[in-house]
PDB file of C-alpha atoms and ligand atoms in Angstrom:
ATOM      1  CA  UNK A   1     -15.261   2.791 -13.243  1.00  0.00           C
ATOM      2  CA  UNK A   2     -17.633   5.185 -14.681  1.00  0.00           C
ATOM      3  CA  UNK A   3     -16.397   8.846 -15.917  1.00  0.00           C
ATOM      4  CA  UNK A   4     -18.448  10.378 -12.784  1.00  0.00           C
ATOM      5  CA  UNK A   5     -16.978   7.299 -10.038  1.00  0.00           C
ATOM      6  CA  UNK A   6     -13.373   8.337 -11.373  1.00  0.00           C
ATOM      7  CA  UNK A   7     -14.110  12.334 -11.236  1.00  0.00           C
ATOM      8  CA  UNK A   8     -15.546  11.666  -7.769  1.00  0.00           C
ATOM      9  CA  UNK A   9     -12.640  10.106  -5.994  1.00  0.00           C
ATOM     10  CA  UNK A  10      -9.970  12.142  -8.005  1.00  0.00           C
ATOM     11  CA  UNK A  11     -11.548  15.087  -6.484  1.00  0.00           C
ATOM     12  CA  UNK A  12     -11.708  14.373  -3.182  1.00  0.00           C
ATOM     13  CA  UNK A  13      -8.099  13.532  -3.149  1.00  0.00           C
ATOM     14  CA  UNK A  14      -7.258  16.903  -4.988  1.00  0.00           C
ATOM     15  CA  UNK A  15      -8.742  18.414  -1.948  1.00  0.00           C
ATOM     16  CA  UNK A  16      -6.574  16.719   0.256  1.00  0.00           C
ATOM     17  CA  UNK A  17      -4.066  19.162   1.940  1.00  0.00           C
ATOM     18  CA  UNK A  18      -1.496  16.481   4.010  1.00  0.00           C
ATOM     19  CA  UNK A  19      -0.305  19.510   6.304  1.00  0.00           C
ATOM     20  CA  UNK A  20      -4.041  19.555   7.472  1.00  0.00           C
ATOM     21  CA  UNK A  21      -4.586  17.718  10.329  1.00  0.00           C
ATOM     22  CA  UNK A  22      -8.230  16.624   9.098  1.00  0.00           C
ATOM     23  CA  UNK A  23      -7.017  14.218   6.638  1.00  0.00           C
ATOM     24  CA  UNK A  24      -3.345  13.914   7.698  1.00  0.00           C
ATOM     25  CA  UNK A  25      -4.083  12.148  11.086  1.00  0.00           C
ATOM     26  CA  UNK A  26      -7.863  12.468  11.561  1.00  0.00           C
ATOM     27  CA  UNK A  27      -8.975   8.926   9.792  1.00  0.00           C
ATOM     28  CA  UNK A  28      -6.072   6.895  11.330  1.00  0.00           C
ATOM     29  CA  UNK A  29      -6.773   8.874  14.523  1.00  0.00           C
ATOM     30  CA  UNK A  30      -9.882   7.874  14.512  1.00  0.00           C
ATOM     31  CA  UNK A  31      -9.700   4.311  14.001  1.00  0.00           C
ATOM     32  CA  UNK A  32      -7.487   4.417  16.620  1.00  0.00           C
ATOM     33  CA  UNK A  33      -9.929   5.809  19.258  1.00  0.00           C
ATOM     34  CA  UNK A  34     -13.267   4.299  17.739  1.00  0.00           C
ATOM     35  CA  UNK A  35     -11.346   0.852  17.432  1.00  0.00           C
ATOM     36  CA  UNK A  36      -9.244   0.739  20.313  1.00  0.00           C
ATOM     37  CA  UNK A  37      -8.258  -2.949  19.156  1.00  0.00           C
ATOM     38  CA  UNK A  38      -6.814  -1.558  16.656  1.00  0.00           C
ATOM     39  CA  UNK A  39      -3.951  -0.056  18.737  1.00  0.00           C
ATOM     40  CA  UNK A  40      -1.970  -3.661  19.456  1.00  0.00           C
ATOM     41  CA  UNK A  41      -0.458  -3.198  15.812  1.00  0.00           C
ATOM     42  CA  UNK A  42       0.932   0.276  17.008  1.00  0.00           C
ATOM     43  CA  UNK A  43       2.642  -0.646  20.587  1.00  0.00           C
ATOM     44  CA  UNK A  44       5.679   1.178  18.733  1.00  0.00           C
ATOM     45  CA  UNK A  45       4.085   4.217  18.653  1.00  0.00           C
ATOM     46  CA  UNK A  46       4.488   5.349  22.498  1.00  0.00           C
ATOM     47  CA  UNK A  47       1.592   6.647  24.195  1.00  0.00           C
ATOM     48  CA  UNK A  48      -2.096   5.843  22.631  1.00  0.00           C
ATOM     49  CA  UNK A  49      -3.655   5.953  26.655  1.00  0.00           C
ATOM     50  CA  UNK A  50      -6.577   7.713  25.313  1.00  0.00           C
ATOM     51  CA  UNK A  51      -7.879  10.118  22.683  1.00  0.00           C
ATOM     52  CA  UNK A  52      -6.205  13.133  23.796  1.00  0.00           C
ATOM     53  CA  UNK A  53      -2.288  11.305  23.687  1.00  0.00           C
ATOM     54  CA  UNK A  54      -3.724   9.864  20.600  1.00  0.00           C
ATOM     55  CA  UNK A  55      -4.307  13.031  18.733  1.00  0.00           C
ATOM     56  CA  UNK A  56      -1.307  14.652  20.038  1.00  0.00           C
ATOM     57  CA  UNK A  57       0.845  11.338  19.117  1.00  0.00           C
ATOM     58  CA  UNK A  58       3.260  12.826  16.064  1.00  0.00           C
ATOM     59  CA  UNK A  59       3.903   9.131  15.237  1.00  0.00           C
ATOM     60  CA  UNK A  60       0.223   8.514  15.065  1.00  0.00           C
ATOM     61  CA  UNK A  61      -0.156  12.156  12.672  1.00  0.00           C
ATOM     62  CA  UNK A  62       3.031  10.437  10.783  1.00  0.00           C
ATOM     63  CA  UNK A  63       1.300   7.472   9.704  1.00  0.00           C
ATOM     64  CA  UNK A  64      -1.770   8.711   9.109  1.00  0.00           C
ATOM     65  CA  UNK A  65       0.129  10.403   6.688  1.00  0.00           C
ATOM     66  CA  UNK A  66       1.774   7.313   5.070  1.00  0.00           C
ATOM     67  CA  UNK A  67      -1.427   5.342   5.151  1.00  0.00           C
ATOM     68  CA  UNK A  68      -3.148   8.427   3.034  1.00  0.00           C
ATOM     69  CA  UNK A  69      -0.247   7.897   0.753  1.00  0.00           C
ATOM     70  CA  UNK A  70      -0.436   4.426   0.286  1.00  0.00           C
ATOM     71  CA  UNK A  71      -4.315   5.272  -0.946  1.00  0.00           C
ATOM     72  CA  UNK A  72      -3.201   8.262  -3.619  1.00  0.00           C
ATOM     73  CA  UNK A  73      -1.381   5.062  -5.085  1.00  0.00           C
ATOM     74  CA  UNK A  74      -4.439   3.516  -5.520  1.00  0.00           C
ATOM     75  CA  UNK A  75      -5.902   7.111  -7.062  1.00  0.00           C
ATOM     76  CA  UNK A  76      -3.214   7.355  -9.518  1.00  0.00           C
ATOM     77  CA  UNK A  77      -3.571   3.586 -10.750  1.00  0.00           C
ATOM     78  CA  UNK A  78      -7.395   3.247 -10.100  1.00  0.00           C
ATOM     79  CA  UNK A  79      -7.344   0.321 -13.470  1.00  0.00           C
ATOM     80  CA  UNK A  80      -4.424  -1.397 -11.533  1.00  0.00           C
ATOM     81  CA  UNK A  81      -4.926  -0.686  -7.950  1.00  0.00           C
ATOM     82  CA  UNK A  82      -4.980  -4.675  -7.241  1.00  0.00           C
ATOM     83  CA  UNK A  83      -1.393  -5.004  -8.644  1.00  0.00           C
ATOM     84  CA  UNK A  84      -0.584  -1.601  -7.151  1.00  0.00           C
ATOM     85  CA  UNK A  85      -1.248  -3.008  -4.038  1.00  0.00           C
ATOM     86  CA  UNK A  86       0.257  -6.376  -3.778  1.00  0.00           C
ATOM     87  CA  UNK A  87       3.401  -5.369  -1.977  1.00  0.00           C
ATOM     88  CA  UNK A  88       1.294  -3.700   0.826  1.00  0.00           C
ATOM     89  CA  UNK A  89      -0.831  -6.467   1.255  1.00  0.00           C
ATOM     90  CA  UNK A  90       2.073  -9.086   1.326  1.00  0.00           C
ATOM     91  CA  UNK A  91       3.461  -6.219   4.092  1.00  0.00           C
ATOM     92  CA  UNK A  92      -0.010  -6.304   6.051  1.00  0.00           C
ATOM     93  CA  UNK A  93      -0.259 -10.232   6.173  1.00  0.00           C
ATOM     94  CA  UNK A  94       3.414 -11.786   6.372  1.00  0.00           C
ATOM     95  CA  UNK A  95       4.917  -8.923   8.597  1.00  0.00           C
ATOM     96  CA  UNK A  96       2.736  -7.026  10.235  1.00  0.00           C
ATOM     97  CA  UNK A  97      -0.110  -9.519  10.796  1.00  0.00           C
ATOM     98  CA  UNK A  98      -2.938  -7.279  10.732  1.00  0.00           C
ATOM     99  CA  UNK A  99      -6.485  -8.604  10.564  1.00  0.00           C
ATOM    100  CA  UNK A 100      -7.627  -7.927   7.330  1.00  0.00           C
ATOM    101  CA  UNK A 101     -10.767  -7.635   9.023  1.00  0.00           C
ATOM    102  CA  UNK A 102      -9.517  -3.785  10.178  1.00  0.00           C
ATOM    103  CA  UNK A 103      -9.495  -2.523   6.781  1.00  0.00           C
ATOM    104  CA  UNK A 104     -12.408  -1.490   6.034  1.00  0.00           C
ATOM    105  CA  UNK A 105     -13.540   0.218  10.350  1.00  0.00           C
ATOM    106  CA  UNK A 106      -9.796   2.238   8.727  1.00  0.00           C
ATOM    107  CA  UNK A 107     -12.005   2.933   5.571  1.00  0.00           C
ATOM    108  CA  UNK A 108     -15.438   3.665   7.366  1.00  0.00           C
ATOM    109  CA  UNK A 109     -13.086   6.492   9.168  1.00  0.00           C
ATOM    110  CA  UNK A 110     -12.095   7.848   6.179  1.00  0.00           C
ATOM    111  CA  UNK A 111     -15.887   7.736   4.864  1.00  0.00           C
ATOM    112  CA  UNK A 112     -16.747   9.988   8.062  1.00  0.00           C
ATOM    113  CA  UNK A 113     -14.018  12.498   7.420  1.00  0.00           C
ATOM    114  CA  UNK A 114     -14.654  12.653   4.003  1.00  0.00           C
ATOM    115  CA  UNK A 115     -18.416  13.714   4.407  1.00  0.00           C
ATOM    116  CA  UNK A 116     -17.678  15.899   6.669  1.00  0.00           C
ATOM    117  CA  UNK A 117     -15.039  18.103   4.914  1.00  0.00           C
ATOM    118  CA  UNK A 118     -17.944  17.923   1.533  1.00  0.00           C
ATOM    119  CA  UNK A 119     -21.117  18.702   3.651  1.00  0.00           C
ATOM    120  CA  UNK A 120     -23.972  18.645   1.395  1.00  0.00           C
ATOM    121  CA  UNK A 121     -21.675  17.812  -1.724  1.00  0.00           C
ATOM    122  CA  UNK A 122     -21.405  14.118  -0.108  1.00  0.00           C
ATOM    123  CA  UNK A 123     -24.219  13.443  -2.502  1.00  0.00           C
ATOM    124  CA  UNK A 124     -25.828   9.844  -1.864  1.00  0.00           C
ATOM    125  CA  UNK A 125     -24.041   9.323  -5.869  1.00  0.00           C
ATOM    126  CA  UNK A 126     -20.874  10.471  -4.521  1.00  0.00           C
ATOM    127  CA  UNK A 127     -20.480   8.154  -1.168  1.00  0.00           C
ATOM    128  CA  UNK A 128     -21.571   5.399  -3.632  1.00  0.00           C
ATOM    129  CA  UNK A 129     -18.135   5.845  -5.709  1.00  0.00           C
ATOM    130  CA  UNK A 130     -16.269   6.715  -2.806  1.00  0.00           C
ATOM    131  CA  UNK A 131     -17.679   3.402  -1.128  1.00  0.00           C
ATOM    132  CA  UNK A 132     -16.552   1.604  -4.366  1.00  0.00           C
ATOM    133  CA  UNK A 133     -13.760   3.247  -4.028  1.00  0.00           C
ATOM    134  CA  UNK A 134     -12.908   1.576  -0.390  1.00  0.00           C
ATOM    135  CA  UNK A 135     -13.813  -1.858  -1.545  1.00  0.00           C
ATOM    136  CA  UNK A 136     -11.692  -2.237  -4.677  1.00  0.00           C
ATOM    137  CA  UNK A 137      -8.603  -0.801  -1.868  1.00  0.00           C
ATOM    138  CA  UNK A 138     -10.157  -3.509   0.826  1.00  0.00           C
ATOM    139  CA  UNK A 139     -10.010  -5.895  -1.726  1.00  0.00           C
ATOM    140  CA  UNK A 140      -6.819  -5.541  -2.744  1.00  0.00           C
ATOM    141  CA  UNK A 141      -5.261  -5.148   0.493  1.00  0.00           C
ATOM    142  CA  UNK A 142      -6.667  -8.359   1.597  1.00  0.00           C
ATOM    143  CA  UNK A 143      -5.701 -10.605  -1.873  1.00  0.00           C
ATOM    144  CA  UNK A 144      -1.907 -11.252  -0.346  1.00  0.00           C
ATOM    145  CA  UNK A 145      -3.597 -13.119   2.677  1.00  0.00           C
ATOM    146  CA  UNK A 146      -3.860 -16.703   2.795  1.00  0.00           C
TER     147      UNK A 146
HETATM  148  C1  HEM B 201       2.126   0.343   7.483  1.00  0.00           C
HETATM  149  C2  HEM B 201      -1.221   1.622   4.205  1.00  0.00           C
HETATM  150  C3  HEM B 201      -4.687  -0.221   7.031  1.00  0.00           C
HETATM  151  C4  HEM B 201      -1.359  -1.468  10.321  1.00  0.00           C
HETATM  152  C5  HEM B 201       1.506   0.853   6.351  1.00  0.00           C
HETATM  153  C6  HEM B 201       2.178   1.551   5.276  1.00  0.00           C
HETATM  154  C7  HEM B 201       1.250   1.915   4.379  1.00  0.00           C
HETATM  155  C8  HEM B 201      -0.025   1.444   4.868  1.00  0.00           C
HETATM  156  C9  HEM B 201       1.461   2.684   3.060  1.00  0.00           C
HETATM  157  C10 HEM B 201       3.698   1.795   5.187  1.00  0.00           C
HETATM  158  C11 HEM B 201       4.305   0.610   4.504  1.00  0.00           C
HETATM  159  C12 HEM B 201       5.814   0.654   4.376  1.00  0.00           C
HETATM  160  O1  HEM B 201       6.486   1.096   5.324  1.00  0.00           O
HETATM  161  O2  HEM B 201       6.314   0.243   3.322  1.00  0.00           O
HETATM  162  C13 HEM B 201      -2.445   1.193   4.678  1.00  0.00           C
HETATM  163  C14 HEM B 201      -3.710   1.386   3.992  1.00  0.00           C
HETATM  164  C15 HEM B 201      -4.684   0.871   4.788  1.00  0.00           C
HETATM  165  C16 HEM B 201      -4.025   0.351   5.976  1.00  0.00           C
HETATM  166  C17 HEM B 201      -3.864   2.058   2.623  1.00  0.00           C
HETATM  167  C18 HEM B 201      -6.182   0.786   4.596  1.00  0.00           C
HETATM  168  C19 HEM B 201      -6.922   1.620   3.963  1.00  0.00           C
HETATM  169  C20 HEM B 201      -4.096  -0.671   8.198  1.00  0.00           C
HETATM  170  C21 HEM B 201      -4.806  -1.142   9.357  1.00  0.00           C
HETATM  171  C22 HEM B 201      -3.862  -1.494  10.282  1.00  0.00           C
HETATM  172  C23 HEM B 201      -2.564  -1.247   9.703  1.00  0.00           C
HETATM  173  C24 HEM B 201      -6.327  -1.178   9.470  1.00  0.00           C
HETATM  174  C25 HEM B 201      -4.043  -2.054  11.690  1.00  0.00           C
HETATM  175  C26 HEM B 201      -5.147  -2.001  12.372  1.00  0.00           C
HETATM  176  C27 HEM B 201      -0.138  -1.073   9.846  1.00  0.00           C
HETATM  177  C28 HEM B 201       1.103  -1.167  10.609  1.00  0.00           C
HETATM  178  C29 HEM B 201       2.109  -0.618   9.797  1.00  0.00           C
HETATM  179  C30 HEM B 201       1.463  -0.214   8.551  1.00  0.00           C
HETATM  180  C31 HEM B 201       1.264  -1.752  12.016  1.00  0.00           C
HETATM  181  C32 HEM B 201       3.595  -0.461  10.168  1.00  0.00           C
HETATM  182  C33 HEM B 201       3.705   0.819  10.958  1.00  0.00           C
HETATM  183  C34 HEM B 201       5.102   1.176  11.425  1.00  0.00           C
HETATM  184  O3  HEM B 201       5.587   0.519  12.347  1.00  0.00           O
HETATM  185  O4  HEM B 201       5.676   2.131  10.880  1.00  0.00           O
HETATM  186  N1  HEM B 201       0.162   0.809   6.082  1.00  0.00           N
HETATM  187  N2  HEM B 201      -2.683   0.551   5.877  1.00  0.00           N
HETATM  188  N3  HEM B 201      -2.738  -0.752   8.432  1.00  0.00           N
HETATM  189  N4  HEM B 201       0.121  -0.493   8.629  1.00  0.00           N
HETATM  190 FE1  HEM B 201      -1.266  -0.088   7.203  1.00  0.00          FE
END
């Protein structure tokens, strides 16, 4: 990582207020709708009809929550986030059988939210490192599989 790459993602996590609905539930939400596959992993979760029960789903705004936890692990350990990671990807692959495949339309979600809360401080430099960013967490999540 370069000084500006690690300055880049630690501050758009900084800005990250988990009480808000746009980060709290807006990139899993989103995957959800824009991905409807995506929902077979969820059939827990009660009723994901359509985008309105999506985004009023409190289990749906509870994950999203846990899912933007899992990545502030990967912020705080950005030299480690493989290793960081193993236990979720072991959890993604073994248990939960998700197709590594979804990681990255959950990471392109996050990209849209993302450069929409900076505007015109989602700099072509700063979507680059945030991009980075993504990959090293796709990556990582996907190592486990086999
Ligand atoms: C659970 C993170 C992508 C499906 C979890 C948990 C975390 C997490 C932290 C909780 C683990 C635990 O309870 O110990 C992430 C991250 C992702 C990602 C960081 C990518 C950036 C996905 C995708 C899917 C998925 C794309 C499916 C399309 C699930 C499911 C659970 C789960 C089904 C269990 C939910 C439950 O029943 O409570 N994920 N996840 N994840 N994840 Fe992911």
């Amino acid at each position: 990582w370069t000084d500006f790459e690690r300055a880049t993602i630690k501050d758009i996590f900084s800005k990250i207020d988990y009480e808000c609905n746009l980060f709290k539930c807006s990139c899993f939400l989103r995957c959800l709708i824009v991905y409807p596959w995506t929902q077979r992993y969820f059939a827990g979760f009660g009723n994901l009809y359509n985008a309105a029960a999506i985004t009023s789903n409190p289990k749906v705004a509870a994950h999203g929550k846990v899912v933007m936890q899992g990545l502030e692990k990967a912020v705080k350990n950005m030299d480690n986030i493989k290793a960081t990671f193993t236990e979720l990807s072991t959890l993604h692959s073994e248990k939960l059988q998700v197709d590594p495949d979804n990681f990255m339309l959950l990471g392109d979600c996050l990209a849209i939210v993302v450069a929409a809360q900076l505007g015109k401080d989602f700099t072509p430099e700063v979507h680059a490192a945030f991009q980075k960013f993504l990959a090293v967490v796709v990556s990582s999540l996907r190592r486990q599989y086999y």
